[in-house]
CSV table of C-alpha atoms and ligand atoms in Angstrom, one decimal:
chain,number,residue,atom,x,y,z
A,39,UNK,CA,16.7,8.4,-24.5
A,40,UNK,CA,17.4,12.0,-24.3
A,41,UNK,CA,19.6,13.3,-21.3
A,42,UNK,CA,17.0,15.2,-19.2
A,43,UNK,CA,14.5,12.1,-19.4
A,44,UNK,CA,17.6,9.7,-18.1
A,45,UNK,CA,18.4,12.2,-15.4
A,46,UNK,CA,14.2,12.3,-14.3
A,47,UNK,CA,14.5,9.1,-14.6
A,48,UNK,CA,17.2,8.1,-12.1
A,49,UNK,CA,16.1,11.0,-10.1
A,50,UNK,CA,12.8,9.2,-9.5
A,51,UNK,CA,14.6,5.6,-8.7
A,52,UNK,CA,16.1,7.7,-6.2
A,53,UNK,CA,13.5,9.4,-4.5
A,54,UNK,CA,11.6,5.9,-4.8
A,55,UNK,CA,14.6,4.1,-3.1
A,56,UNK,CA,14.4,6.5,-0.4
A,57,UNK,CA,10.9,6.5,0.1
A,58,UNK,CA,11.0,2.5,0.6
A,59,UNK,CA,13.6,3.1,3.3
A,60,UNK,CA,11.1,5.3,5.2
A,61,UNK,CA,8.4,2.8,4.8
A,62,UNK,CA,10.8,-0.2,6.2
A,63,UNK,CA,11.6,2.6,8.6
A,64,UNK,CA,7.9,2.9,9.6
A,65,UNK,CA,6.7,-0.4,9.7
A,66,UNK,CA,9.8,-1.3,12.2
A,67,UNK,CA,9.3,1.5,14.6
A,68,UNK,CA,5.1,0.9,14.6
A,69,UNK,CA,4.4,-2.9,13.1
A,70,UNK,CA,1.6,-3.8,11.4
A,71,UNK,CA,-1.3,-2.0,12.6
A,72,UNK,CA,-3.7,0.5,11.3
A,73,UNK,CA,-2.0,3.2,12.8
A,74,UNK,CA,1.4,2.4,10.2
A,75,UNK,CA,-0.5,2.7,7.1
A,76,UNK,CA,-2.8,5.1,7.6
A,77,UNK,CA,-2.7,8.7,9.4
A,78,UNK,CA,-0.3,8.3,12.3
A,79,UNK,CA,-0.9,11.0,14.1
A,80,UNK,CA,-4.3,11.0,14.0
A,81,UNK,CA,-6.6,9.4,17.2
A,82,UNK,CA,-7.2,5.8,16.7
A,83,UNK,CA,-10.7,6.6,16.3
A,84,UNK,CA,-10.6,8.4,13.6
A,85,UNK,CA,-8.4,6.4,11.5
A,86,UNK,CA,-11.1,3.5,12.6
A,87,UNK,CA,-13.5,5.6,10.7
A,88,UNK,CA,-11.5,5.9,7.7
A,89,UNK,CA,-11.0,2.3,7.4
A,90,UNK,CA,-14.7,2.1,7.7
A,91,UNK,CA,-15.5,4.3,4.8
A,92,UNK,CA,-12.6,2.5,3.0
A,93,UNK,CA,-14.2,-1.1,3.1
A,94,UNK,CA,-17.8,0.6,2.1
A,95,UNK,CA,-16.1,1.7,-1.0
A,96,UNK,CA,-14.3,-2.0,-1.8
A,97,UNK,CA,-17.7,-3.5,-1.1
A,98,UNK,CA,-19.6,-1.3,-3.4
A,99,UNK,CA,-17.0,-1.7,-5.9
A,100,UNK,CA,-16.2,-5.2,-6.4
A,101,UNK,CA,-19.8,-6.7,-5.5
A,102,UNK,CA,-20.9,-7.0,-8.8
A,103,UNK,CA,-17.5,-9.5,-9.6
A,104,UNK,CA,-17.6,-13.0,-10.4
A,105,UNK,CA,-16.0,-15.2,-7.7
A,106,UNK,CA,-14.9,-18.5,-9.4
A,107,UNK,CA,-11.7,-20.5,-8.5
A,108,UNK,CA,-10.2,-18.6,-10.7
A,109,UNK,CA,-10.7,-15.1,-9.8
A,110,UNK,CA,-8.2,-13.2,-9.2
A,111,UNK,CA,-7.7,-9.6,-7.1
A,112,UNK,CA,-4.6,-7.8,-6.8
A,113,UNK,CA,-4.0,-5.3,-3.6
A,114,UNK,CA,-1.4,-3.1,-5.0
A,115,UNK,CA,0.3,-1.4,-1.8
A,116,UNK,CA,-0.8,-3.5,0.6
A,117,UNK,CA,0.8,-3.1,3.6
A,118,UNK,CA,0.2,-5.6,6.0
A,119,UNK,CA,-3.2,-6.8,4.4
A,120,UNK,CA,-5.8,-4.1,6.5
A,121,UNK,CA,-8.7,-4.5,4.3
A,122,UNK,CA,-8.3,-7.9,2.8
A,123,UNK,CA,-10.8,-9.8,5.6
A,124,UNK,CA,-13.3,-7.5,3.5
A,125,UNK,CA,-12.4,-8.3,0.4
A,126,UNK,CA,-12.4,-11.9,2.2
A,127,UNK,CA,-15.6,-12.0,3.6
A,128,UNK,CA,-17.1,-10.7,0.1
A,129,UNK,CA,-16.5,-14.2,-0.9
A,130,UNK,CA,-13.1,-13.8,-3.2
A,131,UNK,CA,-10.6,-16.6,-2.5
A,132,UNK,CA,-7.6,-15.3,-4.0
A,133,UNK,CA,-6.3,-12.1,-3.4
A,134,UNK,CA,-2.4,-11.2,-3.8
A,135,UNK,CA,-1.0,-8.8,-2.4
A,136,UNK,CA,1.6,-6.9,-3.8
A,137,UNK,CA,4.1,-3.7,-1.7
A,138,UNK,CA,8.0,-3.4,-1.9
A,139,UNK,CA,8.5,-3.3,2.3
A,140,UNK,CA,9.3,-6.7,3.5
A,141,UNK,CA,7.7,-7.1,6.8
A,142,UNK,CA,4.1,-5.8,5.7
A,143,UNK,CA,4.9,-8.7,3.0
A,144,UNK,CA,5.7,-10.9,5.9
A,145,UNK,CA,2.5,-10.2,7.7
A,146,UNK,CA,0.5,-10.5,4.7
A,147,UNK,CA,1.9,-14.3,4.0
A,148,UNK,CA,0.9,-15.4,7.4
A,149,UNK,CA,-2.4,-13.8,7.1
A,150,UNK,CA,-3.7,-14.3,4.0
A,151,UNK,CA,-1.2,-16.5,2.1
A,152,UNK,CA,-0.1,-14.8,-1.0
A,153,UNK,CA,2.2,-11.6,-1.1
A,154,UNK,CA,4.8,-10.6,-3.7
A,155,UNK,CA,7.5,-8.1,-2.9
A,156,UNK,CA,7.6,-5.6,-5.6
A,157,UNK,CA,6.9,-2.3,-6.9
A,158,UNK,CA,3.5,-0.9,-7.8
A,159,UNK,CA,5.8,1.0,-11.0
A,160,UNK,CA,6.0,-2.1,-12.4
A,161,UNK,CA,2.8,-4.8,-11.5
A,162,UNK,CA,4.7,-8.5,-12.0
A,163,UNK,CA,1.3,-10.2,-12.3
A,164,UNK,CA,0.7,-12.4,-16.0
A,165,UNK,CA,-1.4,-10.9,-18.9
A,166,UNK,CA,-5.1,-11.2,-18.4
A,167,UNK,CA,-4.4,-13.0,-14.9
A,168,UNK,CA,-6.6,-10.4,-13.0
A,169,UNK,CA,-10.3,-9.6,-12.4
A,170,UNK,CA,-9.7,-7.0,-10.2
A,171,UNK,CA,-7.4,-4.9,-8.4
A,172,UNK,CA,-7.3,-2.0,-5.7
A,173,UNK,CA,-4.8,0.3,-4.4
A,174,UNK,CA,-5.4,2.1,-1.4
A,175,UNK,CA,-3.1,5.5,-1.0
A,176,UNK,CA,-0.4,3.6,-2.8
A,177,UNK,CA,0.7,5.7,-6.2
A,178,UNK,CA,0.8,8.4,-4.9
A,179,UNK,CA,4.4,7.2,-3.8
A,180,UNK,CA,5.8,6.8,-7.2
A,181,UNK,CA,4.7,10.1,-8.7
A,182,UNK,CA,2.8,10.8,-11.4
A,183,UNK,CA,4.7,9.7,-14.3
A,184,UNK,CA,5.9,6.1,-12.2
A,185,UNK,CA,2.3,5.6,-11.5
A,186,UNK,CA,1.1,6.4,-15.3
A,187,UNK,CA,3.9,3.4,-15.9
A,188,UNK,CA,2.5,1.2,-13.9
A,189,UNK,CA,-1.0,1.4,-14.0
A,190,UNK,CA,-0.4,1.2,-17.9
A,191,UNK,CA,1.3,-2.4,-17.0
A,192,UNK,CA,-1.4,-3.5,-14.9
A,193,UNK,CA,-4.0,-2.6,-17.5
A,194,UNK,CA,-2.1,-5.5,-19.6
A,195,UNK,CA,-2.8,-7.6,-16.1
A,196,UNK,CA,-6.3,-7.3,-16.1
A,197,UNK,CA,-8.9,-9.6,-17.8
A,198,UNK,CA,-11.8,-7.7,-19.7
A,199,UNK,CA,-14.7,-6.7,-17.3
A,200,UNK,CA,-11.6,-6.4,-14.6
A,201,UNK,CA,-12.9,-3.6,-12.1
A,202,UNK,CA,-9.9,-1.2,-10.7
A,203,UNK,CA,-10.3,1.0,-7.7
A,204,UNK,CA,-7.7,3.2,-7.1
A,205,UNK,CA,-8.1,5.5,-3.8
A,206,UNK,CA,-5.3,8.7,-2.9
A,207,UNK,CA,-4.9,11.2,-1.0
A,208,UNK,CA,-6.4,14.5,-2.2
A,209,UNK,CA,-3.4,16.8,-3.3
A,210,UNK,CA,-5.4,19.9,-2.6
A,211,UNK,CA,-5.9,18.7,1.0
A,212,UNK,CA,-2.4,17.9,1.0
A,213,UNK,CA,-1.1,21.5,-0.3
A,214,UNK,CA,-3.1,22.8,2.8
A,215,UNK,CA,-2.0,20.7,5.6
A,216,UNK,CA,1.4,21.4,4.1
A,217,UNK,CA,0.9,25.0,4.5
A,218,UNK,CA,-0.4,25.2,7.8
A,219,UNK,CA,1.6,22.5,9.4
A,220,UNK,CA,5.5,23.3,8.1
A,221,UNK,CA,7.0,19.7,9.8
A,222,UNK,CA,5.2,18.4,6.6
A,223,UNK,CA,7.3,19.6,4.1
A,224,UNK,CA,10.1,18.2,5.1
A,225,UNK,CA,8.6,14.6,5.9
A,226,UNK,CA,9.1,12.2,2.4
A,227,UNK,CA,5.9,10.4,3.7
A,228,UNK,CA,3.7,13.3,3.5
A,229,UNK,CA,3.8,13.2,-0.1
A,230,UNK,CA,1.0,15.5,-2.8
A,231,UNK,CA,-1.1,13.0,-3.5
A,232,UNK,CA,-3.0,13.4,-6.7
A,233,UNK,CA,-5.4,16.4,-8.0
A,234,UNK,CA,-9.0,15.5,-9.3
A,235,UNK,CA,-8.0,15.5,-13.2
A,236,UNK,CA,-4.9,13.2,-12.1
A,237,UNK,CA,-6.8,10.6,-10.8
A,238,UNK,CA,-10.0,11.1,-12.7
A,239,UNK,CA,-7.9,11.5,-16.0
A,240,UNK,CA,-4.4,11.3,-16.6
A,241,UNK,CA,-3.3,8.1,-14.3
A,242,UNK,CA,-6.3,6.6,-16.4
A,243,UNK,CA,-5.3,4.0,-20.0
A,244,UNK,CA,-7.2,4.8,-23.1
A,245,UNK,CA,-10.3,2.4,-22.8
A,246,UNK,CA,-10.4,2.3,-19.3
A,247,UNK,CA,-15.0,3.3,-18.6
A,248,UNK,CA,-15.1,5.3,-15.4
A,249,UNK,CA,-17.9,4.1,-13.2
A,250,UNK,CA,-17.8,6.4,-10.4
A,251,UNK,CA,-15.6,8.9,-8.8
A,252,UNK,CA,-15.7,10.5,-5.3
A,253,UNK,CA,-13.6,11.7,-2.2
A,254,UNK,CA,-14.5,11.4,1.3
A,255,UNK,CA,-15.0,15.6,1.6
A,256,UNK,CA,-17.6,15.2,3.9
A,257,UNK,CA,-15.8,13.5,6.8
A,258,UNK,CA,-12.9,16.5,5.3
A,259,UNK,CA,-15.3,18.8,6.5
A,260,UNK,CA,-16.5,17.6,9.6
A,261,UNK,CA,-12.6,16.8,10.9
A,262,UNK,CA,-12.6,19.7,12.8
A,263,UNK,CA,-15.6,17.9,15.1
A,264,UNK,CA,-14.2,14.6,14.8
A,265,UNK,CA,-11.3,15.8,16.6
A,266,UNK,CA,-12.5,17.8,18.9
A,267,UNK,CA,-15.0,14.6,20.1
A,268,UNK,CA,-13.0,12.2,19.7
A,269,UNK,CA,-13.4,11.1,23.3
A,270,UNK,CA,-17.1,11.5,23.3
A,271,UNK,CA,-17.9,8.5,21.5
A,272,UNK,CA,-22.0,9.3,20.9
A,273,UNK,CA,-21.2,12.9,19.4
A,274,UNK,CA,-18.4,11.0,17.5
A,275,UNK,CA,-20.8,7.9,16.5
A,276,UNK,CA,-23.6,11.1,15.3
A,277,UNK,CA,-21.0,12.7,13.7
A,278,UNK,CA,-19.1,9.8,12.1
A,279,UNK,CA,-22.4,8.4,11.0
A,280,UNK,CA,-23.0,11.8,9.1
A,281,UNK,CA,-19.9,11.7,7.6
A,282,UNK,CA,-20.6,7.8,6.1
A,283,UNK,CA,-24.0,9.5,4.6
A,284,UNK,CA,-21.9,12.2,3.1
A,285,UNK,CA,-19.5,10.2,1.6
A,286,UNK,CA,-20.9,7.1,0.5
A,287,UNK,CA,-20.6,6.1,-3.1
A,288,UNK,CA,-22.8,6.8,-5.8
A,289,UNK,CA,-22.8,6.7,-9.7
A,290,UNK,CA,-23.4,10.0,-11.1
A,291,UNK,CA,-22.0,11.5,-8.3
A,292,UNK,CA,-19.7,14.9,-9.4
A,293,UNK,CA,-16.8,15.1,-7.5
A,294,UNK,CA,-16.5,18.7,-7.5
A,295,UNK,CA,-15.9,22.3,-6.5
A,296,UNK,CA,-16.0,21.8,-2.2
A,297,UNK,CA,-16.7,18.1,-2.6
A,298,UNK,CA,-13.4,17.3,-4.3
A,299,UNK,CA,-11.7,19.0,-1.2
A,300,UNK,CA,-10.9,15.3,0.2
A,301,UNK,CA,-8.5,13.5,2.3
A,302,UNK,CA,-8.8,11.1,-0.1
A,303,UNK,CA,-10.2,10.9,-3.2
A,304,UNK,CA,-11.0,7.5,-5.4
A,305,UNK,CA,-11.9,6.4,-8.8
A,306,UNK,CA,-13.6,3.6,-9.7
A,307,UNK,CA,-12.9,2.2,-13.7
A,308,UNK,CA,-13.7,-0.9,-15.6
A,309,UNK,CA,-12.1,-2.4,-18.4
A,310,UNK,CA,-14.2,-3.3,-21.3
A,311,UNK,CA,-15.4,-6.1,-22.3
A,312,UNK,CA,-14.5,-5.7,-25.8
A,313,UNK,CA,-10.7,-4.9,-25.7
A,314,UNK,CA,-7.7,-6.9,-27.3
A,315,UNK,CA,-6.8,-9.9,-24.7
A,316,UNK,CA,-3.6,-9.2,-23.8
A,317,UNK,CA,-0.5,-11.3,-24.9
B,576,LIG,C1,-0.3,4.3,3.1
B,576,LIG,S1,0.3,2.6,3.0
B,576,LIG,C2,-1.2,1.8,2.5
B,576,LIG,C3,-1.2,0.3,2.7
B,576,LIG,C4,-2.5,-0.4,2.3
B,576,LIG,N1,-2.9,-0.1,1.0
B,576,LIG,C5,-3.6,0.1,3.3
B,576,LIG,O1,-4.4,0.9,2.8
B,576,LIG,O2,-3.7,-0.4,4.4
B,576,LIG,C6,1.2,2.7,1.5
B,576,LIG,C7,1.8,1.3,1.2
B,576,LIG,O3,2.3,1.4,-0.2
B,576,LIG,C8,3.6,0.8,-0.2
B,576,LIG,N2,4.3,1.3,-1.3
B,576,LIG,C9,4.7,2.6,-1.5
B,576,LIG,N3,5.3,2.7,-2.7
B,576,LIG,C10,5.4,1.5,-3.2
B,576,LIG,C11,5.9,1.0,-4.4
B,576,LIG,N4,6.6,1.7,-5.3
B,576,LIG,N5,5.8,-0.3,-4.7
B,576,LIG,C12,5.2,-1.2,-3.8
B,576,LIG,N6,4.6,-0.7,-2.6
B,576,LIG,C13,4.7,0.6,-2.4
B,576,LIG,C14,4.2,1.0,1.2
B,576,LIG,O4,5.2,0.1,1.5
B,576,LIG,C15,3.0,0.9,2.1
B,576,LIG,O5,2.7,-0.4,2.5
């Protein structure tokens, strides 16, 4: 290994062991609530919304999934487990979750039995084991080249047919709030998130069909008025509901120009039927 690739290398164990110390840091000082793994200082509302919009997307994505005794979904970054009564409910019986910080593993056994304590860099799950797996604003905290690793791992992970929906923040949204709001670039939490070709592209294994892209630009758009009415909850309900519309998912869908300008952004990918079974 050359010198500069061993010195990017350790610097990114660094930075990754620093960031896991911010999340312990976060999940002691708020628990295990919505507020901890989603936008802190936004109003409770308005996170509410975005995890709305974020089990619409897990719906639409894994319905068309087998669910046999042997199915198997992996939540990659999970947190504490906030979506998994979705995933639940959609009739899957064994979901693992999977996130380096010890007390959202914690929270995760009790609530929904399994959780491993890991990193997303490198997916400890057995060749072929999985049907499916999400990740939910998780890579994004191991930088590109980390997450290239470990999505190229979990690809080994997955079954063929597997579906794999990977959600992050939208790096151009990011660069902005950065900009206007300076505390940012000095919190290791408020990290760049990924651009469009990133997620749509380069995280992406050879093989790998895309069914569907997106972002959720509308309700992006219309933050400004969610904000301001947060308080009022039947402009909020109008304007919330508008924003579902707006951002719901779609095949065919281009997720470009002003509607890539996202909070977040997703990608929804399949692996084929016809590749190698992995040893
Ligand atoms: C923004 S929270 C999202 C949690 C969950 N996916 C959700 O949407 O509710 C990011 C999560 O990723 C976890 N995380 C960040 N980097 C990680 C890594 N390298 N390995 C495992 N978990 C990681 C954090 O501990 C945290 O629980």
């Amino acid at each position: 290994m050359s010198q500069s690739k061993k010195e990017g290398t350790s610097h990114e164990f660094d930075a990754e062991s620093h960031l896991r110390s911010d999340w312990a840091a976060r999940q002691h000082a708020l628990g295990n609530v919505p507020q901890a793994v989603l936008l802190r200082n936004l109003p409770p509302r308005l996170n509410l919304l975005i995890d709305t919009w974020h089990r619409s997307l897990l719906r639409w994505s894994l319905a068309p999934l087998e669910r046999t005794r042997s199915t198997w979904i992996a939540d990659l970054g999970c947190g504490y487990g906030r979506v998994v009564n979705e995933v639940k409910a959609m009739g899957f019986e064994n979901i693992i979750g999977l996130d380096y910080e010890a007390g959202f593993c914690r929270q995760y056994q009790l609530d929904h039995g399994h959780a491993v304590q890991g990193s997303i860099a490198q997916p400890p799950f057995a060749a072929g084991s999985l049907s499916g797996a999400y990740a939910i604003t998780a890579f994004m905290y191991v930088g590109l080249e980390r997450a290239i690793d470990g999505i190229g791992m979990l690809d080994a992970s997955l079954s063929p047919g597997a579906r794999i929906l990977i959600l992050e923040a939208g790096a151009e949204f990011n660069g902005l709030s950065r900009y206007i709001f300076r505390q940012k670039r000095t919190q290791s939490l408020a990290v760049n998130g990924f651009s469009r070709s990133e997620l749509g592209k380069t995280l992406l294994p050879d093989g790998w069909r895309k069914i569907a892209s997106g972002s959720n630009a509308g309700m992006t758009m219309l933050l400004p008025l969610l904000m301001t009415f947060h308080r009022w909850p039947r402009v909020f309900n109008a304007l919330a509901k508008a924003a579902m519309h707006l951002d719901r998912p779609r095949v065919g869908f281009r997720d470009r120009g002003v509607r890539s300008f996202g909070l977040h952004r997703w990608v929804l990918c399949e692996k084929p039927f016809n590749s190698a079974p992995a040893r």
